[in-house]
Amino acid sequence: MKKSPIRGTAAILLALAASAAAAQQKPVDIGFIGTLSTPAGYIGEDERDAFMLAVKEGGGKLGGVPVNVRVEDDALKPANAKQIADKMVQDGVRLFTGINFSNVMAAVGPTVLNAGGFYVSLNAGPSNYAGKACNPNYFAAAFQNDSYADTAGIAANELGVKRVVVMAPNYQAGRDAVAGFKRAYKGEIAEEIYTKLDQSDFSVELARIRSLNPDALFQFHPGGAGINLTKQFANSGLSEKIRMITPIYSMDDRMLAATGTASKGFYLSSLWSADLDNAQNKHFVEAFTNAYKRPPTAYAAQAYDTANLIASALKAVNGDVTGRADDFRTALRRADFPTVRGKFKFGPNQHPIQDWYLLHIEAGPDGKLVYKNQKVLARDHTDVHAAECKM
């Protein structure tokens, strides 16, 4: 049977129209609100750069979908972040990421989620969103805050620490960290000390620690505060008699470089290290280092994973986040993406189930301090708040 020339022409025209529409697909706006200034600004820089690395590798696309990443600095001020988020929501943005600090997340989350938008966290993991306030449109691609602390508690147990002081800033993530450590640690808590988020002088706290004479100090102080604390801890002489146990976020690669030899001997809990033996991690470390002329931090690793998680979901709905919200949510939950962590899946509260490692800071062959990955601290680790999530 001969094909009708009219039908053949119509089919060609439809194919050309579809091709043109695909070529002219409107980019999906992604609101990236992060801390790019203040002493903690390097954290946001690492997260932004790693996220954008994934976009660049996709030729300006994630999952084959064109994206427009709208980057804004929250300056570590919740009110600033909320104002930025309000404006983006008014502009029609419905997909967000980027926030590092949990107090900022608390200000932005309601704005995004109440508008029916999606928030995919590349770092902040406050306990409320993992438990009673869990939300179908909120995903934590990094961790729940307690996890980097309860795994440090496991480390303290395995290191034989009998008596410890815990110290953290008095804000959501700091309180979550203390709660997480105390939940896992089996020894004596000599004292809980709470500091200011932007504190730079720790002389009073260190004097108190000296008087308490614990076996170890567990502390959570990311960014500039952690750099200052580490230097003052070493200068006080306390590092010679008190072991330091901390999450990677209190002594990341950038902090390691900034503190000289002060962090030698620290023990760290971490969900990632540059030497994890999987193809995606090897690619990421090489690509990030080549692109930015510095090694990636754990923050960067999480952000790169977050971009690729979002890419997998955008691909599944061809970029239609709002019109196919149920499918987009299902695709995110599937977590079908190559991860630098080797394996990754979501628990019922849309927070990660993953392995955590014990790292030790020691001198490498050239004398420079490096992380030595000693062992897996916890396999398929999840958070305790999932039981309170009713989704």
Short mmCIF file of C-alpha atoms in Angstrom, two decimals:
data_model
loop_
_atom_site.label_atom_id
_atom_site.label_comp_id
_atom_site.label_asym_id
_atom_site.label_seq_id
_atom_site.Cartn_x
_atom_site.Cartn_y
_atom_site.Cartn_z
CA MET A 1 0.00 0.00 0.00
CA LYS A 2 1.30 3.46 -0.93
CA LYS A 3 1.72 6.01 1.83
CA SER A 4 -0.31 9.17 1.41
CA PRO A 5 2.02 12.08 0.56
CA ILE A 6 -0.16 14.31 2.74
CA ARG A 7 0.21 11.97 5.73
CA GLY A 8 3.93 11.69 5.13
CA THR A 9 4.33 15.46 4.99
CA ALA A 10 2.25 15.89 8.15
CA ALA A 11 4.40 13.38 10.01
CA ILE A 12 7.55 15.22 8.93
CA LEU A 13 6.11 18.56 10.02
CA LEU A 14 5.09 17.14 13.40
CA ALA A 15 8.55 15.71 13.92
CA LEU A 16 10.15 19.03 12.98
CA ALA A 17 7.81 20.88 15.34
CA ALA A 18 8.62 18.51 18.18
CA SER A 19 12.32 18.90 17.49
CA ALA A 20 12.02 22.70 17.49
CA ALA A 21 10.01 22.65 20.71
CA ALA A 22 12.65 20.50 22.39
CA ALA A 23 15.39 22.81 21.15
CA GLN A 24 13.53 25.81 22.56
CA GLN A 25 12.57 24.16 25.88
CA LYS A 26 12.32 26.77 28.57
CA PRO A 27 14.99 26.30 31.26
CA VAL A 28 13.86 25.16 34.69
CA ASP A 29 14.69 27.77 37.29
CA ILE A 30 16.52 26.44 40.36
CA GLY A 31 16.81 28.74 43.37
CA PHE A 32 20.24 28.28 44.93
CA ILE A 33 20.35 30.23 48.20
CA GLY A 34 23.65 29.73 50.02
CA THR A 35 26.14 31.34 52.38
CA LEU A 36 28.71 32.92 50.07
CA SER A 37 30.05 35.62 52.40
CA THR A 38 31.07 35.79 56.09
CA PRO A 39 33.88 33.51 57.39
CA ALA A 40 31.70 30.53 56.38
CA GLY A 41 31.44 31.77 52.79
CA TYR A 42 33.92 29.24 51.46
CA ILE A 43 31.39 26.51 52.34
CA GLY A 44 28.78 28.04 50.05
CA GLU A 45 31.46 28.56 47.42
CA ASP A 46 32.34 24.86 47.44
CA GLU A 47 28.68 23.87 47.28
CA ARG A 48 27.91 26.28 44.46
CA ASP A 49 30.98 25.29 42.45
CA ALA A 50 30.28 21.56 42.73
CA PHE A 51 26.61 22.01 41.82
CA MET A 52 27.55 24.11 38.81
CA LEU A 53 30.20 21.56 37.80
CA ALA A 54 27.39 19.05 37.26
CA VAL A 55 25.46 21.65 35.23
CA LYS A 56 28.53 22.42 33.11
CA GLU A 57 29.15 18.72 32.52
CA GLY A 58 25.59 18.54 31.19
CA GLY A 59 26.14 21.44 28.82
CA GLY A 60 23.93 23.78 30.85
CA LYS A 61 21.46 20.99 31.54
CA LEU A 62 20.61 18.55 34.31
CA GLY A 63 19.20 15.25 33.10
CA GLY A 64 19.08 16.66 29.59
CA VAL A 65 16.83 19.51 30.75
CA PRO A 66 18.07 23.12 30.42
CA VAL A 67 18.36 24.79 33.83
CA ASN A 68 18.82 28.35 35.04
CA VAL A 69 20.48 28.27 38.47
CA ARG A 70 19.70 31.51 40.29
CA VAL A 71 22.46 31.89 42.89
CA GLU A 72 21.97 34.26 45.84
CA ASP A 73 23.96 34.90 49.03
CA ASP A 74 22.03 34.65 52.30
CA ALA A 75 25.02 36.07 54.28
CA LEU A 76 24.11 33.57 57.03
CA LYS A 77 21.07 35.69 57.91
CA PRO A 78 17.70 33.89 58.01
CA ALA A 79 15.79 37.11 57.27
CA ASN A 80 17.88 37.70 54.13
CA ALA A 81 17.28 34.15 52.96
CA LYS A 82 13.53 34.40 53.50
CA GLN A 83 13.36 37.65 51.55
CA ILE A 84 15.28 36.05 48.67
CA ALA A 85 13.06 32.96 48.74
CA ASP A 86 9.88 35.07 48.82
CA LYS A 87 11.01 36.94 45.70
CA MET A 88 11.96 33.75 43.87
CA VAL A 89 8.62 32.12 44.68
CA GLN A 90 6.84 35.24 43.40
CA ASP A 91 8.87 34.87 40.21
CA GLY A 92 7.61 31.32 39.78
CA VAL A 93 10.60 29.34 41.06
CA ARG A 94 9.47 26.00 42.51
CA LEU A 95 12.72 24.06 42.90
CA PHE A 96 15.27 25.09 45.54
CA THR A 97 18.57 23.99 47.09
CA GLY A 98 21.81 25.52 48.41
CA ILE A 99 21.23 26.29 52.10
CA ASN A 100 24.04 25.24 54.41
CA PHE A 101 22.89 26.33 57.88
CA SER A 102 19.82 24.91 59.62
CA ASN A 103 18.69 28.22 61.11
CA VAL A 104 18.53 29.61 57.57
CA MET A 105 16.68 26.49 56.42
CA ALA A 106 14.06 27.11 59.10
CA ALA A 107 13.34 30.52 57.57
CA VAL A 108 13.18 29.36 53.95
CA GLY A 109 11.48 25.96 54.23
CA PRO A 110 7.94 27.21 54.93
CA THR A 111 8.11 29.73 52.05
CA VAL A 112 9.07 27.06 49.53
CA LEU A 113 6.91 24.20 50.80
CA ASN A 114 3.78 26.30 51.41
CA ALA A 115 3.99 27.42 47.77
CA GLY A 116 3.98 23.78 46.64
CA GLY A 117 7.65 23.93 45.73
CA PHE A 118 10.38 21.34 46.24
CA TYR A 119 13.39 21.75 48.49
CA VAL A 120 16.32 19.36 47.99
CA SER A 121 18.86 20.01 50.74
CA LEU A 122 22.54 19.66 49.91
CA ASN A 123 23.61 20.13 53.53
CA ALA A 124 21.20 21.37 56.22
CA GLY A 125 19.34 18.50 57.88
CA PRO A 126 17.33 19.83 60.84
CA SER A 127 15.62 17.20 62.97
CA ASN A 128 12.10 18.61 62.60
CA TYR A 129 12.01 17.98 58.83
CA ALA A 130 13.16 14.40 59.45
CA GLY A 131 10.42 13.74 61.98
CA LYS A 132 7.08 15.29 62.84
CA ALA A 133 7.39 18.14 60.32
CA CYS A 134 8.48 15.92 57.41
CA ASN A 135 7.04 17.01 54.09
CA PRO A 136 6.51 15.14 50.78
CA ASN A 137 8.32 17.95 48.95
CA TYR A 138 11.36 18.12 51.26
CA PHE A 139 14.35 15.89 50.56
CA ALA A 140 17.70 15.82 52.41
CA ALA A 141 20.41 14.66 50.01
CA ALA A 142 23.28 15.02 52.52
CA PHE A 143 22.28 13.84 56.01
CA GLN A 144 20.09 14.47 59.02
CA ASN A 145 22.01 16.65 61.50
CA ASP A 146 22.11 14.02 64.24
CA SER A 147 23.92 11.58 61.94
CA TYR A 148 27.29 13.29 61.83
CA ALA A 149 27.16 13.46 65.64
CA ASP A 150 25.80 10.06 66.64
CA THR A 151 28.44 8.48 64.39
CA ALA A 152 31.04 10.57 66.25
CA GLY A 153 29.57 9.08 69.43
CA ILE A 154 30.11 5.62 67.97
CA ALA A 155 33.71 6.63 67.20
CA ALA A 156 34.24 7.78 70.79
CA ASN A 157 33.00 4.43 72.07
CA GLU A 158 35.30 2.50 69.75
CA LEU A 159 38.26 4.71 70.71
CA GLY A 160 37.70 3.86 74.37
CA VAL A 161 36.84 7.41 75.47
CA LYS A 162 35.40 7.31 79.00
CA ARG A 163 34.69 10.99 79.72
CA VAL A 164 33.95 13.75 77.25
CA VAL A 165 32.97 17.42 77.02
CA VAL A 166 30.57 18.29 74.20
CA MET A 167 30.55 21.76 72.66
CA ALA A 168 28.49 23.25 69.85
CA PRO A 169 26.87 26.56 68.78
CA ASN A 170 23.47 27.29 70.26
CA TYR A 171 21.35 26.92 67.11
CA GLN A 172 19.37 24.11 65.48
CA ALA A 173 22.26 22.11 64.00
CA GLY A 174 24.37 22.57 67.13
CA ARG A 175 21.61 21.32 69.40
CA ASP A 176 20.93 18.42 67.01
CA ALA A 177 24.64 17.57 67.10
CA VAL A 178 24.75 17.45 70.90
CA ALA A 179 21.58 15.33 71.01
CA GLY A 180 22.94 12.94 68.41
CA PHE A 181 26.29 12.49 70.16
CA LYS A 182 24.68 11.92 73.57
CA ARG A 183 22.31 9.35 72.10
CA ALA A 184 25.14 7.14 70.85
CA TYR A 185 27.91 7.77 73.37
CA LYS A 186 28.07 5.31 76.28
CA GLY A 187 30.55 7.12 78.55
CA GLU A 188 30.24 10.11 80.88
CA ILE A 189 29.33 13.57 79.59
CA ALA A 190 31.40 15.90 81.79
CA GLU A 191 29.61 19.01 80.56
CA GLU A 192 27.65 20.50 77.64
CA ILE A 193 28.96 23.87 76.46
CA TYR A 194 27.05 26.05 73.99
CA THR A 195 28.74 28.82 72.02
CA LYS A 196 27.62 31.56 69.65
CA LEU A 197 27.33 30.70 65.96
CA ASP A 198 29.73 33.47 64.91
CA GLN A 199 32.08 33.17 67.92
CA SER A 200 35.81 33.72 67.35
CA ASP A 201 37.33 33.69 70.86
CA PHE A 202 37.05 30.44 72.82
CA SER A 203 39.40 31.23 75.71
CA VAL A 204 36.67 31.02 78.37
CA GLU A 205 35.40 27.68 77.05
CA LEU A 206 38.91 26.23 76.79
CA ALA A 207 39.67 27.25 80.37
CA ARG A 208 36.52 25.44 81.45
CA ILE A 209 37.53 22.34 79.48
CA ARG A 210 40.97 22.41 81.10
CA SER A 211 39.39 22.42 84.56
CA LEU A 212 37.11 19.51 83.66
CA ASN A 213 40.04 17.45 82.32
CA PRO A 214 38.06 15.08 80.03
CA ASP A 215 39.50 12.29 77.88
CA ALA A 216 38.14 13.94 74.75
CA LEU A 217 36.29 16.93 73.36
CA PHE A 218 33.45 16.44 70.90
CA GLN A 219 32.75 19.68 69.09
CA PHE A 220 30.77 20.86 66.08
CA HIS A 221 31.94 24.25 64.74
CA PRO A 222 31.95 24.58 60.93
CA GLY A 223 33.78 27.27 58.98
CA GLY A 224 35.68 30.16 60.51
CA ALA A 225 34.59 29.37 64.07
CA GLY A 226 36.06 25.89 63.79
CA ILE A 227 39.33 27.23 62.41
CA ASN A 228 39.71 29.62 65.34
CA LEU A 229 38.74 26.98 67.89
CA THR A 230 41.26 24.48 66.48
CA LYS A 231 44.12 26.97 66.56
CA GLN A 232 43.29 28.08 70.10
CA PHE A 233 42.89 24.46 71.24
CA ALA A 234 46.40 23.65 69.97
CA ASN A 235 47.96 26.88 71.31
CA SER A 236 46.49 26.21 74.76
CA GLY A 237 48.33 22.89 74.95
CA LEU A 238 45.07 20.99 75.45
CA SER A 239 45.57 19.07 72.20
CA GLU A 240 48.50 17.24 73.82
CA LYS A 241 46.27 15.61 76.44
CA ILE A 242 42.70 15.74 75.17
CA ARG A 243 41.61 13.94 72.03
CA MET A 244 39.43 15.80 69.54
CA ILE A 245 36.49 13.96 67.99
CA THR A 246 34.43 15.88 65.47
CA PRO A 247 32.42 15.58 62.25
CA ILE A 248 34.22 16.27 58.96
CA TYR A 249 32.28 19.55 58.84
CA SER A 250 34.36 20.85 61.75
CA MET A 251 37.63 20.09 59.95
CA ASP A 252 37.05 19.98 56.21
CA ASP A 253 39.82 20.28 53.61
CA ARG A 254 39.74 24.07 53.55
CA MET A 255 39.90 24.21 57.35
CA LEU A 256 42.72 21.67 57.34
CA ALA A 257 44.76 23.92 55.08
CA ALA A 258 43.99 26.99 57.20
CA THR A 259 44.99 25.47 60.55
CA GLY A 260 48.48 24.25 59.73
CA THR A 261 49.42 21.37 62.01
CA ALA A 262 46.88 22.24 64.72
CA SER A 263 44.43 19.49 63.72
CA LYS A 264 46.94 16.63 63.72
CA GLY A 265 45.50 13.63 65.55
CA PHE A 266 41.83 14.62 65.17
CA TYR A 267 39.31 11.81 64.66
CA LEU A 268 36.43 12.57 62.29
CA SER A 269 33.13 10.98 61.34
CA SER A 270 32.34 11.44 57.65
CA LEU A 271 29.93 10.23 54.97
CA TRP A 272 32.59 10.77 52.28
CA SER A 273 36.30 10.90 51.64
CA ALA A 274 38.24 11.62 48.48
CA ASP A 275 39.71 8.12 48.39
CA LEU A 276 36.40 6.22 48.27
CA ASP A 277 36.92 3.59 45.60
CA ASN A 278 34.11 4.06 43.09
CA ALA A 279 34.10 5.39 39.53
CA GLN A 280 31.84 8.38 40.16
CA ASN A 281 33.95 9.58 43.08
CA LYS A 282 37.18 9.27 41.12
CA HIS A 283 35.63 11.26 38.28
CA PHE A 284 34.29 13.93 40.62
CA VAL A 285 37.54 14.48 42.55
CA GLU A 286 39.52 14.80 39.30
CA ALA A 287 36.95 17.02 37.58
CA PHE A 288 36.50 19.35 40.57
CA THR A 289 40.24 19.68 41.14
CA ASN A 290 40.88 20.42 37.47
CA ALA A 291 38.05 22.94 37.26
CA TYR A 292 38.75 24.89 40.45
CA LYS A 293 42.42 24.17 41.22
CA ARG A 294 41.65 22.96 44.74
CA PRO A 295 40.55 19.64 46.24
CA PRO A 296 36.85 19.18 46.95
CA THR A 297 35.41 19.13 50.44
CA ALA A 298 32.61 16.91 51.74
CA TYR A 299 30.33 19.91 51.16
CA ALA A 300 31.28 19.86 47.49
CA ALA A 301 30.73 16.11 47.25
CA GLN A 302 27.22 16.45 48.69
CA ALA A 303 26.37 19.32 46.33
CA TYR A 304 27.55 17.37 43.29
CA ASP A 305 25.40 14.41 44.36
CA THR A 306 22.45 16.76 44.91
CA ALA A 307 22.77 18.15 41.39
CA ASN A 308 22.82 14.66 39.92
CA LEU A 309 19.87 13.58 42.08
CA ILE A 310 17.88 16.55 40.77
CA ALA A 311 19.05 15.68 37.25
CA SER A 312 17.60 12.17 37.54
CA ALA A 313 14.20 13.57 38.57
CA LEU A 314 14.15 16.33 35.93
CA LYS A 315 14.89 13.73 33.27
CA ALA A 316 11.97 11.59 34.45
CA VAL A 317 9.46 14.45 33.98
CA ASN A 318 11.19 16.22 31.08
CA GLY A 319 11.57 19.30 33.24
CA ASP A 320 7.87 19.62 34.19
CA VAL A 321 8.34 20.00 37.95
CA THR A 322 4.97 21.59 38.72
CA GLY A 323 2.71 19.90 36.15
CA ARG A 324 4.06 16.47 37.02
CA ALA A 325 4.84 17.05 40.68
CA ASP A 326 3.84 13.52 41.75
CA ASP A 327 6.14 11.96 39.15
CA PHE A 328 8.96 14.35 40.08
CA ARG A 329 8.60 13.40 43.74
CA THR A 330 8.58 9.69 42.88
CA ALA A 331 11.73 10.10 40.77
CA LEU A 332 13.54 11.88 43.60
CA ARG A 333 12.55 9.12 46.03
CA ARG A 334 13.97 6.55 43.61
CA ALA A 335 17.43 8.19 43.92
CA ASP A 336 18.52 6.63 40.65
CA PHE A 337 21.74 8.54 40.08
CA PRO A 338 25.50 7.84 40.20
CA THR A 339 26.73 8.90 43.63
CA VAL A 340 30.21 9.77 44.84
CA ARG A 341 29.31 7.90 48.03
CA GLY A 342 29.11 4.57 46.21
CA LYS A 343 25.61 3.79 47.43
CA PHE A 344 22.71 5.96 48.51
CA LYS A 345 19.01 5.55 49.14
CA PHE A 346 16.25 7.41 50.93
CA GLY A 347 14.53 6.30 54.09
CA PRO A 348 10.77 6.73 54.60
CA ASN A 349 11.30 10.33 55.75
CA GLN A 350 13.25 11.17 52.55
CA HIS A 351 16.55 11.40 54.41
CA PRO A 352 19.60 9.29 53.49
CA ILE A 353 20.46 5.74 54.42
CA GLN A 354 24.22 5.53 53.91
CA ASP A 355 27.59 4.47 55.31
CA TRP A 356 29.69 6.63 57.66
CA TYR A 357 33.47 6.40 58.04
CA LEU A 358 36.12 7.06 60.68
CA LEU A 359 38.89 9.35 59.43
CA HIS A 360 42.12 10.22 61.24
CA ILE A 361 44.25 13.28 60.50
CA GLU A 362 47.91 12.39 60.24
CA ALA A 363 51.05 13.37 58.38
CA GLY A 364 51.34 12.08 54.82
CA PRO A 365 54.58 11.02 53.06
CA ASP A 366 55.43 14.68 52.34
CA GLY A 367 54.72 15.78 55.92
CA LYS A 368 51.44 17.52 55.06
CA LEU A 369 48.38 16.54 57.04
CA VAL A 370 45.93 14.21 55.30
CA TYR A 371 42.80 12.23 56.13
CA LYS A 372 43.38 8.52 56.68
CA ASN A 373 40.21 6.51 56.15
CA GLN A 374 40.41 3.93 58.93
CA LYS A 375 37.15 2.00 58.82
CA VAL A 376 33.40 2.02 58.30
CA LEU A 377 31.81 3.35 61.49
CA ALA A 378 28.19 2.58 60.58
CA ARG A 379 26.73 0.76 57.59
CA ASP A 380 23.36 1.76 56.12
CA HIS A 381 23.01 4.34 58.85
CA THR A 382 19.78 6.29 59.18
CA ASP A 383 18.30 8.73 61.69
CA VAL A 384 16.07 8.12 64.69
CA HIS A 385 13.49 10.72 63.68
CA ALA A 386 12.14 8.70 60.75
CA ALA A 387 9.76 6.86 63.10
CA GLU A 388 7.97 10.16 63.81
CA CYS A 389 7.46 10.97 60.11
CA LYS A 390 3.92 10.27 58.90
CA MET A 391 3.92 10.54 55.13
#
